[in-house]
N, CA, C and O atoms as a Tinker XYZ file with bonds, in Angstrom:
   336  protein
     1  N    -19.471000   20.341000   43.409000    73     2
     2  CA   -19.562000   18.984000   42.934000    64     1     3
     3  C    -19.489000   18.907000   41.413000    63     2     4     5
     4  O    -18.952000   17.945000   40.866000    81     3
     5  N    -20.013000   19.892000   40.745000    73     3     6
     6  CA   -20.019000   19.858000   39.295000    64     5     7
     7  C    -18.604000   19.895000   38.724000    63     6     8     9
     8  O    -18.326000   19.255000   37.710000    81     7
     9  N    -17.737000   20.619000   39.353000    73     7    10
    10  CA   -16.358000   20.715000   38.887000    64     9    11
    11  C    -15.652000   19.375000   39.019000    63    10    12    13
    12  O    -14.880000   18.991000   38.141000    81    11
    13  N    -15.907000   18.666000   40.098000    73    11    14
    14  CA   -15.295000   17.342000   40.305000    64    13    15
    15  C    -15.793000   16.373000   39.240000    63    14    16    17
    16  O    -15.008000   15.615000   38.670000    81    15
    17  N    -17.093000   16.398000   38.972000    73    15    18
    18  CA   -17.662000   15.521000   37.940000    64    17    19
    19  C    -17.081000   15.851000   36.564000    63    18    20    21
    20  O    -16.797000   14.957000   35.766000    81    19
    21  N    -16.911000   17.139000   36.302000    73    19    22
    22  CA   -16.336000   17.565000   35.033000    64    21    23
    23  C    -14.958000   16.959000   34.841000    63    22    24    25
    24  O    -14.659000   16.413000   33.779000    81    23
    25  N    -14.116000   17.052000   35.863000    73    23    26
    26  CA   -12.767000   16.510000   35.753000    64    25    27
    27  C    -12.766000   14.986000   35.661000    63    26    28    29
    28  O    -11.949000   14.409000   34.943000    81    27
    29  N    -13.686000   14.325000   36.392000    73    27    30
    30  CA   -13.786000   12.872000   36.300000    64    29    31
    31  C    -14.129000   12.450000   34.873000    63    30    32    33
    32  O    -13.521000   11.536000   34.317000    81    31
    33  N    -15.110000   13.132000   34.295000    73    31    34
    34  CA   -15.512000   12.819000   32.921000    64    33    35
    35  C    -14.396000   13.131000   31.924000    63    34    36    37
    36  O    -14.173000   12.387000   30.969000    81    35
    37  N    -13.714000   14.223000   32.160000    73    35    38
    38  CA   -12.622000   14.596000   31.258000    64    37    39
    39  C    -11.514000   13.545000   31.282000    63    38    40    41
    40  O    -10.988000   13.172000   30.234000    81    39
    41  N    -11.163000   13.072000   32.468000    73    39    42
    42  CA   -10.109000   12.058000   32.563000    64    41    43
    43  C    -10.564000   10.720000   31.986000    63    42    44    45
    44  O     -9.752000   10.000000   31.406000    81    43
    45  N    -11.846000   10.371000   32.130000    73    43    46
    46  CA   -12.383000    9.154000   31.518000    64    45    47
    47  C    -12.262000    9.235000   29.998000    63    46    48    49
    48  O    -11.839000    8.284000   29.339000    81    47
    49  N    -12.642000   10.392000   29.460000    73    47    50
    50  CA   -12.570000   10.593000   28.012000    64    49    51
    51  C    -11.129000   10.501000   27.513000    63    50    52    53
    52  O    -10.859000    9.904000   26.472000    81    51
    53  N    -10.219000   11.095000   28.263000    73    51    54
    54  CA    -8.806000   11.040000   27.865000    64    53    55
    55  C     -8.295000    9.606000   27.895000    63    54    56    57
    56  O     -7.518000    9.199000   27.031000    81    55
    57  N     -8.732000    8.843000   28.892000    73    55    58
    58  CA    -8.303000    7.446000   29.005000    64    57    59
    59  C     -8.826000    6.634000   27.819000    63    58    60    61
    60  O     -8.086000    5.841000   27.236000    81    59
    61  N    -10.095000    6.830000   27.462000    73    59    62
    62  CA   -10.676000    6.124000   26.317000    64    61    63
    63  C     -9.943000    6.496000   25.031000    63    62    64    65
    64  O     -9.625000    5.637000   24.209000    81    63
    65  N     -9.688000    7.763000   24.880000    73    63    66
    66  CA    -9.005000    8.244000   23.686000    64    65    67
    67  C     -7.596000    7.667000   23.588000    63    66    68    69
    68  O     -7.153000    7.282000   22.506000    81    67
    69  N     -6.900000    7.609000   24.708000    73    67    70
    70  CA    -5.539000    7.066000   24.717000    64    69    71
    71  C     -5.550000    5.585000   24.356000    63    70    72    73
    72  O     -4.680000    5.120000   23.620000    81    71
    73  N     -6.531000    4.837000   24.871000    73    71    74
    74  CA    -6.635000    3.415000   24.540000    64    73    75
    75  C     -6.914000    3.224000   23.047000    63    74    76    77
    76  O     -6.308000    2.366000   22.404000    81    75
    77  N     -7.822000    4.019000   22.503000    73    75    78
    78  CA    -8.158000    3.916000   21.086000    64    77    79
    79  C     -6.946000    4.251000   20.218000    63    78    80    81
    80  O     -6.676000    3.568000   19.230000    81    79
    81  N     -6.225000    5.296000   20.588000    73    79    82
    82  CA    -5.037000    5.673000   19.818000    64    81    83
    83  C     -3.970000    4.594000   19.919000    63    82    84    85
    84  O     -3.246000    4.349000   18.954000    81    83
    85  N     -3.866000    3.951000   21.066000    73    83    86
    86  CA    -2.898000    2.864000   21.244000    64    85    87
    87  C     -3.225000    1.707000   20.304000    63    86    88    89
    88  O     -2.319000    1.098000   19.737000    81    87
    89  N     -4.505000    1.401000   20.134000    73    87    90
    90  CA    -4.911000    0.339000   19.211000    64    89    91
    91  C     -4.559000    0.710000   17.771000    63    90    92    93
    92  O     -4.112000   -0.138000   16.999000    81    91
    93  N     -4.760000    1.963000   17.418000    73    91    94
    94  CA    -4.396000    2.435000   16.072000    64    93    95
    95  C     -2.888000    2.313000   15.868000    63    94    96    97
    96  O     -2.435000    1.853000   14.820000    81    95
    97  N     -2.133000    2.716000   16.847000    73    95    98
    98  CA    -0.681000    2.629000   16.760000    64    97    99
    99  C     -0.214000    1.186000   16.632000    63    98   100   101
   100  O      0.700000    0.892000   15.863000    81    99
   101  N     -0.843000    0.285000   17.386000    73    99   102
   102  CA    -0.504000   -1.133000   17.292000    64   101   103
   103  C     -0.753000   -1.671000   15.888000    63   102   104   105
   104  O      0.084000   -2.374000   15.323000    81   103
   105  N     -1.916000   -1.330000   15.334000    73   103   106
   106  CA    -2.259000   -1.801000   13.992000    64   105   107
   107  C     -1.286000   -1.251000   12.951000    63   106   108   109
   108  O     -0.850000   -1.982000   12.062000    81   107
   109  N     -0.949000    0.018000   13.057000    73   107   110
   110  CA     0.001000    0.619000   12.119000    64   109   111
   111  C      1.382000   -0.016000   12.249000    63   110   112   113
   112  O      2.061000   -0.237000   11.247000    81   111
   113  N      1.795000   -0.308000   13.470000    73   111   114
   114  CA     3.088000   -0.938000   13.684000    64   113   115
   115  C      3.113000   -2.336000   13.076000    63   114   116   117
   116  O      4.093000   -2.723000   12.439000    81   115
   117  N      2.030000   -3.094000   13.272000    73   115   118
   118  CA     1.956000   -4.446000   12.711000    64   117   119
   119  C      1.987000   -4.399000   11.189000    63   118   120   121
   120  O      2.641000   -5.229000   10.557000    81   119
   121  N      1.287000   -3.437000   10.594000    73   119   122
   122  CA     1.281000   -3.309000    9.137000    64   121   123
   123  C      2.665000   -2.944000    8.622000    63   122   124   125
   124  O      3.117000   -3.503000    7.623000    81   123
   125  N      3.337000   -2.024000    9.280000    73   123   126
   126  CA     4.684000   -1.624000    8.871000    64   125   127
   127  C      5.653000   -2.786000    8.997000    63   126   128   129
   128  O      6.504000   -2.992000    8.131000    81   127
   129  N      5.523000   -3.531000   10.061000    73   127   130
   130  CA     6.384000   -4.694000   10.276000    64   129   131
   131  C      6.175000   -5.734000    9.169000    63   130   132   133
   132  O      7.142000   -6.295000    8.655000    81   131
   133  N      4.922000   -5.991000    8.806000    73   131   134
   134  CA     4.618000   -6.955000    7.744000    64   133   135
   135  C      5.138000   -6.469000    6.394000    63   134   136   137
   136  O      5.663000   -7.261000    5.611000    81   135
   137  N      4.997000   -5.173000    6.119000    73   135   138
   138  CA     5.501000   -4.624000    4.863000    64   137   139
   139  C      7.018000   -4.751000    4.781000    63   138   140   141
   140  O      7.561000   -5.079000    3.727000    81   139
   141  N      7.695000   -4.494000    5.886000    73   139   142
   142  CA     9.153000   -4.606000    5.915000    64   141   143
   143  C      9.583000   -6.046000    5.663000    63   142   144   145
   144  O     10.539000   -6.297000    4.929000    81   143
   145  N      8.879000   -6.978000    6.268000    73   143   146
   146  CA     9.200000   -8.389000    6.063000    64   145   147
   147  C      8.969000   -8.786000    4.612000    63   146   148   149
   148  O      9.758000   -9.535000    4.036000    81   147
   149  N      7.890000   -8.287000    4.021000    73   147   150
   150  CA     7.609000   -8.592000    2.615000    64   149   151
   151  C      8.712000   -8.048000    1.710000    63   150   152   153
   152  O      9.139000   -8.723000    0.774000    81   151
   153  N      9.172000   -6.831000    1.988000    73   151   154
   154  CA    10.259000   -6.253000    1.192000    64   153   155
   155  C     11.530000   -7.070000    1.330000    63   154   156   157
   156  O     12.252000   -7.264000    0.352000    81   155
   157  N     11.813000   -7.551000    2.535000    73   155   158
   158  CA    12.993000   -8.373000    2.756000    64   157   159
   159  C     12.897000   -9.670000    1.965000    63   158   160   161
   160  O     13.861000  -10.084000    1.320000    81   159
   161  N     11.740000  -10.306000    2.014000    73   159   162
   162  CA    11.553000  -11.562000    1.287000    64   161   163
   163  C     11.656000  -11.346000   -0.221000    63   162   164   165
   164  O     12.210000  -12.184000   -0.933000    81   163
   165  N     11.128000  -10.230000   -0.708000    73   163   166
   166  CA    11.249000   -9.914000   -2.135000    64   165   167
   167  C     12.710000   -9.707000   -2.510000    63   166   168   169
   168  O     13.152000  -10.164000   -3.564000    81   167
   169  N     13.452000   -9.028000   -1.663000    73   167   170
   170  CA    14.874000   -8.803000   -1.940000    64   169   171
   171  C     15.636000  -10.129000   -1.949000    63   170   172   173
   172  O     16.515000  -10.341000   -2.784000    81   171
   173  N     15.295000  -11.010000   -1.023000    73   171   174
   174  CA    15.933000  -12.330000   -0.999000    64   173   175
   175  C     15.608000  -13.099000   -2.270000    63   174   176   177
   176  O     16.473000  -13.764000   -2.842000    81   175
   177  N     14.362000  -13.006000   -2.706000    73   175   178
   178  CA    13.935000  -13.732000   -3.903000    64   177   179
   179  C     14.688000  -13.225000   -5.127000    63   178   180   181
   180  O     15.036000  -14.011000   -6.008000    81   179
   181  N     14.938000  -11.942000   -5.189000    73   179   182
   182  CA    15.665000  -11.397000   -6.339000    64   181   183
   183  C     17.145000  -11.758000   -6.287000    63   182   184   185
   184  O     17.847000  -11.642000   -7.291000    81   183
   185  N     17.618000  -12.193000   -5.132000    73   183   186
   186  CA    18.997000  -12.636000   -5.021000    64   185   187
   187  C     19.212000  -13.978000   -5.704000    63   186   188   189
   188  O     20.334000  -14.306000   -6.092000    81   187
   189  N     18.143000  -14.758000   -5.854000    73   187   190
   190  CA    18.207000  -16.043000   -6.538000    64   189   191
   191  C     18.144000  -15.784000   -8.040000    63   190   192   193
   192  O     17.153000  -15.234000   -8.519000    81   191
   193  N     19.177000  -16.166000   -8.799000    73   191   194
   194  CA    19.207000  -15.857000  -10.230000    64   193   195
   195  C     17.994000  -16.375000  -11.001000    63   194   196   197
   196  O     17.488000  -15.682000  -11.883000    81   195
   197  N     17.526000  -17.559000  -10.690000    73   195   198
   198  CA    16.388000  -18.113000  -11.422000    64   197   199
   199  C     15.125000  -17.285000  -11.170000    63   198   200   201
   200  O     14.377000  -16.980000  -12.099000    81   199
   201  N     14.899000  -16.927000   -9.914000    73   199   202
   202  CA    13.728000  -16.112000   -9.592000    64   201   203
   203  C     13.835000  -14.722000  -10.192000    63   202   204   205
   204  O     12.857000  -14.176000  -10.702000    81   203
   205  N     15.034000  -14.155000  -10.126000    73   203   206
   206  CA    15.233000  -12.813000  -10.684000    64   205   207
   207  C     14.969000  -12.819000  -12.181000    63   206   208   209
   208  O     14.308000  -11.922000  -12.705000    81   207
   209  N     15.487000  -13.833000  -12.869000    73   207   210
   210  CA    15.268000  -13.923000  -14.311000    64   209   211
   211  C     13.785000  -14.078000  -14.637000    63   210   212   213
   212  O     13.289000  -13.471000  -15.586000    81   211
   213  N     13.079000  -14.890000  -13.852000    73   211   214
   214  CA    11.650000  -15.080000  -14.083000    64   213   215
   215  C     10.887000  -13.773000  -13.854000    63   214   216   217
   216  O      9.986000  -13.439000  -14.625000    81   215
   217  N     11.239000  -13.039000  -12.808000    73   215   218
   218  CA    10.577000  -11.768000  -12.517000    64   217   219
   219  C     10.864000  -10.744000  -13.613000    63   218   220   221
   220  O      9.971000  -10.014000  -14.042000    81   219
   221  N     12.101000  -10.699000  -14.054000    73   219   222
   222  CA    12.454000   -9.748000  -15.116000    64   221   223
   223  C     11.739000  -10.113000  -16.421000    63   222   224   225
   224  O     11.281000   -9.224000  -17.138000    81   223
   225  N     11.638000  -11.405000  -16.734000    73   223   226
   226  CA    10.955000  -11.824000  -17.954000    64   225   227
   227  C      9.472000  -11.473000  -17.882000    63   226   228   229
   228  O      8.887000  -11.040000  -18.875000    81   227
   229  N      8.865000  -11.657000  -16.720000    73   227   230
   230  CA     7.460000  -11.295000  -16.556000    64   229   231
   231  C      7.259000   -9.788000  -16.749000    63   230   232   233
   232  O      6.274000   -9.358000  -17.349000    81   231
   233  N      8.189000   -9.005000  -16.240000    73   231   234
   234  CA     8.101000   -7.552000  -16.403000    64   233   235
   235  C      8.246000   -7.170000  -17.873000    63   234   236   237
   236  O      7.513000   -6.318000  -18.375000    81   235
   237  N      9.198000   -7.807000  -18.559000    73   235   238
   238  CA     9.378000   -7.519000  -19.986000    64   237   239
   239  C      8.152000   -7.924000  -20.789000    63   238   240   241
   240  O      7.735000   -7.202000  -21.694000    81   239
   241  N      7.570000   -9.080000  -20.461000    73   239   242
   242  CA     6.363000   -9.529000  -21.167000    64   241   243
   243  C      5.223000   -8.539000  -20.996000    63   242   244   245
   244  O      4.492000   -8.253000  -21.944000    81   243
   245  N      5.075000   -8.019000  -19.792000    73   243   246
   246  CA     4.025000   -7.043000  -19.524000    64   245   247
   247  C      4.262000   -5.764000  -20.327000    63   246   248   249
   248  O      3.323000   -5.202000  -20.891000    81   247
   249  N      5.506000   -5.307000  -20.381000    73   247   250
   250  CA     5.823000   -4.096000  -21.145000    64   249   251
   251  C      5.580000   -4.306000  -22.637000    63   250   252   253
   252  O      5.092000   -3.403000  -23.317000    81   251
   253  N      5.914000   -5.483000  -23.150000    73   251   254
   254  CA     5.679000   -5.790000  -24.564000    64   253   255
   255  C      4.179000   -5.786000  -24.857000    63   254   256   257
   256  O      3.736000   -5.260000  -25.878000    81   255
   257  N      3.408000   -6.376000  -23.949000    73   255   258
   258  CA     1.952000   -6.415000  -24.123000    64   257   259
   259  C      1.371000   -5.005000  -24.155000    63   258   260   261
   260  O      0.523000   -4.699000  -24.993000    81   259
   261  N      1.827000   -4.150000  -23.243000    73   259   262
   262  CA     1.347000   -2.770000  -23.208000    64   261   263
   263  C      1.753000   -2.013000  -24.477000    63   262   264   265
   264  O      0.970000   -1.224000  -25.006000    81   263
   265  N      2.957000   -2.249000  -24.957000    73   263   266
   266  CA     3.419000   -1.588000  -26.183000    64   265   267
   267  C      2.588000   -2.046000  -27.382000    63   266   268   269
   268  O      2.256000   -1.242000  -28.253000    81   267
   269  N      2.253000   -3.330000  -27.424000    73   267   270
   270  CA     1.434000   -3.830000  -28.530000    64   269   271
   271  C      0.037000   -3.218000  -28.498000    63   270   272   273
   272  O     -0.534000   -2.923000  -29.548000    81   271
   273  N     -0.521000   -3.024000  -27.295000    73   271   274
   274  CA    -1.834000   -2.377000  -27.180000    64   273   275
   275  C     -1.771000   -0.940000  -27.674000    63   274   276   277
   276  O     -2.666000   -0.480000  -28.384000    81   275
   277  N     -0.700000   -0.226000  -27.293000    73   275   278
   278  CA    -0.551000    1.159000  -27.754000    64   277   279
   279  C     -0.406000    1.215000  -29.266000    63   278   280   281
   280  O     -0.962000    2.103000  -29.911000    81   279
   281  N      0.342000    0.267000  -29.837000    73   279   282
   282  CA     0.543000    0.216000  -31.291000    64   281   283
   283  C     -0.782000   -0.053000  -31.992000    63   282   284   285
   284  O     -1.080000    0.569000  -33.012000    81   283
   285  N     -1.587000   -0.980000  -31.453000    73   283   286
   286  CA    -2.883000   -1.289000  -32.049000    64   285   287
   287  C     -3.803000   -0.072000  -32.002000    63   286   288   289
   288  O     -4.519000    0.203000  -32.965000    81   287
   289  N     -3.785000    0.653000  -30.893000    73   287   290
   290  CA    -4.606000    1.859000  -30.770000    64   289   291
   291  C     -4.151000    2.914000  -31.772000    63   290   292   293
   292  O     -4.981000    3.593000  -32.376000    81   291
   293  N     -2.848000    3.056000  -31.951000    73   291   294
   294  CA    -2.324000    4.034000  -32.919000    64   293   295
   295  C     -2.700000    3.629000  -34.334000    63   294   296   297
   296  O     -3.062000    4.485000  -35.141000    81   295
   297  N     -2.622000    2.331000  -34.655000    73   295   298
   298  CA    -3.016000    1.859000  -35.989000    64   297   299
   299  C     -4.485000    2.137000  -36.250000    63   298   300   301
   300  O     -4.856000    2.517000  -37.361000    81   299
   301  N     -5.326000    1.953000  -35.241000    73   299   302
   302  CA    -6.753000    2.238000  -35.388000    64   301   303
   303  C     -6.985000    3.723000  -35.648000    63   302   304   305
   304  O     -7.832000    4.092000  -36.461000    81   303
   305  N     -6.228000    4.572000  -34.953000    73   303   306
   306  CA    -6.353000    6.014000  -35.179000    64   305   307
   307  C     -5.914000    6.380000  -36.589000    63   306   308   309
   308  O     -6.522000    7.239000  -37.227000    81   307
   309  N     -4.857000    5.729000  -37.081000    73   307   310
   310  CA    -4.374000    5.988000  -38.437000    64   309   311
   311  C     -5.444000    5.600000  -39.456000    63   310   312   313
   312  O     -5.727000    6.355000  -40.386000    81   311
   313  N     -6.032000    4.423000  -39.276000    73   311   314
   314  CA    -7.089000    3.968000  -40.201000    64   313   315
   315  C     -8.295000    4.901000  -40.160000    63   314   316   317
   316  O     -8.894000    5.192000  -41.195000    81   315
   317  N     -8.650000    5.370000  -38.967000    73   315   318
   318  CA    -9.784000    6.292000  -38.843000    64   317   319
   319  C     -9.465000    7.615000  -39.528000    63   318   320   321
   320  O    -10.343000    8.219000  -40.144000    81   319
   321  N     -8.239000    8.066000  -39.428000    73   319   322
   322  CA    -7.853000    9.327000  -40.054000    64   321   323
   323  C     -7.847000    9.191000  -41.577000    63   322   324   325
   324  O     -8.194000   10.139000  -42.281000    81   323
   325  N     -7.457000    8.026000  -42.091000    73   323   326
   326  CA    -7.432000    7.826000  -43.556000    64   325   327
   327  C     -8.829000    7.775000  -44.147000    63   326   328   329
   328  O     -9.027000    8.180000  -45.292000    81   327
   329  N     -9.808000    7.283000  -43.384000    73   327   330
   330  CA   -11.184000    7.183000  -43.872000    64   329   331
   331  C    -11.837000    8.559000  -43.967000    63   330   332   333
   332  O    -12.730000    8.768000  -44.788000    81   331
   333  N    -11.399000    9.488000  -43.139000    73   331   334
   334  CA   -12.002000   10.828000  -43.155000    64   333   335
   335  C    -11.424000   11.625000  -44.230000    63   334   336
   336  O    -11.799000   12.783000  -44.410000    81   335
């Protein structure tokens, strides 16, 4: 009888595990599907010249801001070096 119970429990555990893995797979599939749709929508948006120009300008503004921060940090280092 113990052997039969062992196999019953083993198959129950396998069934639970398979269901749990199926839920994980479903969630991963839904996330991948949503990411793909987002990429498609972004690509469509960049196809519109006005949107593309706005996105590129925002990117350039961000790069300019970062460059100005680096320049300010370098100027501060220069001033600190001159004082020593």
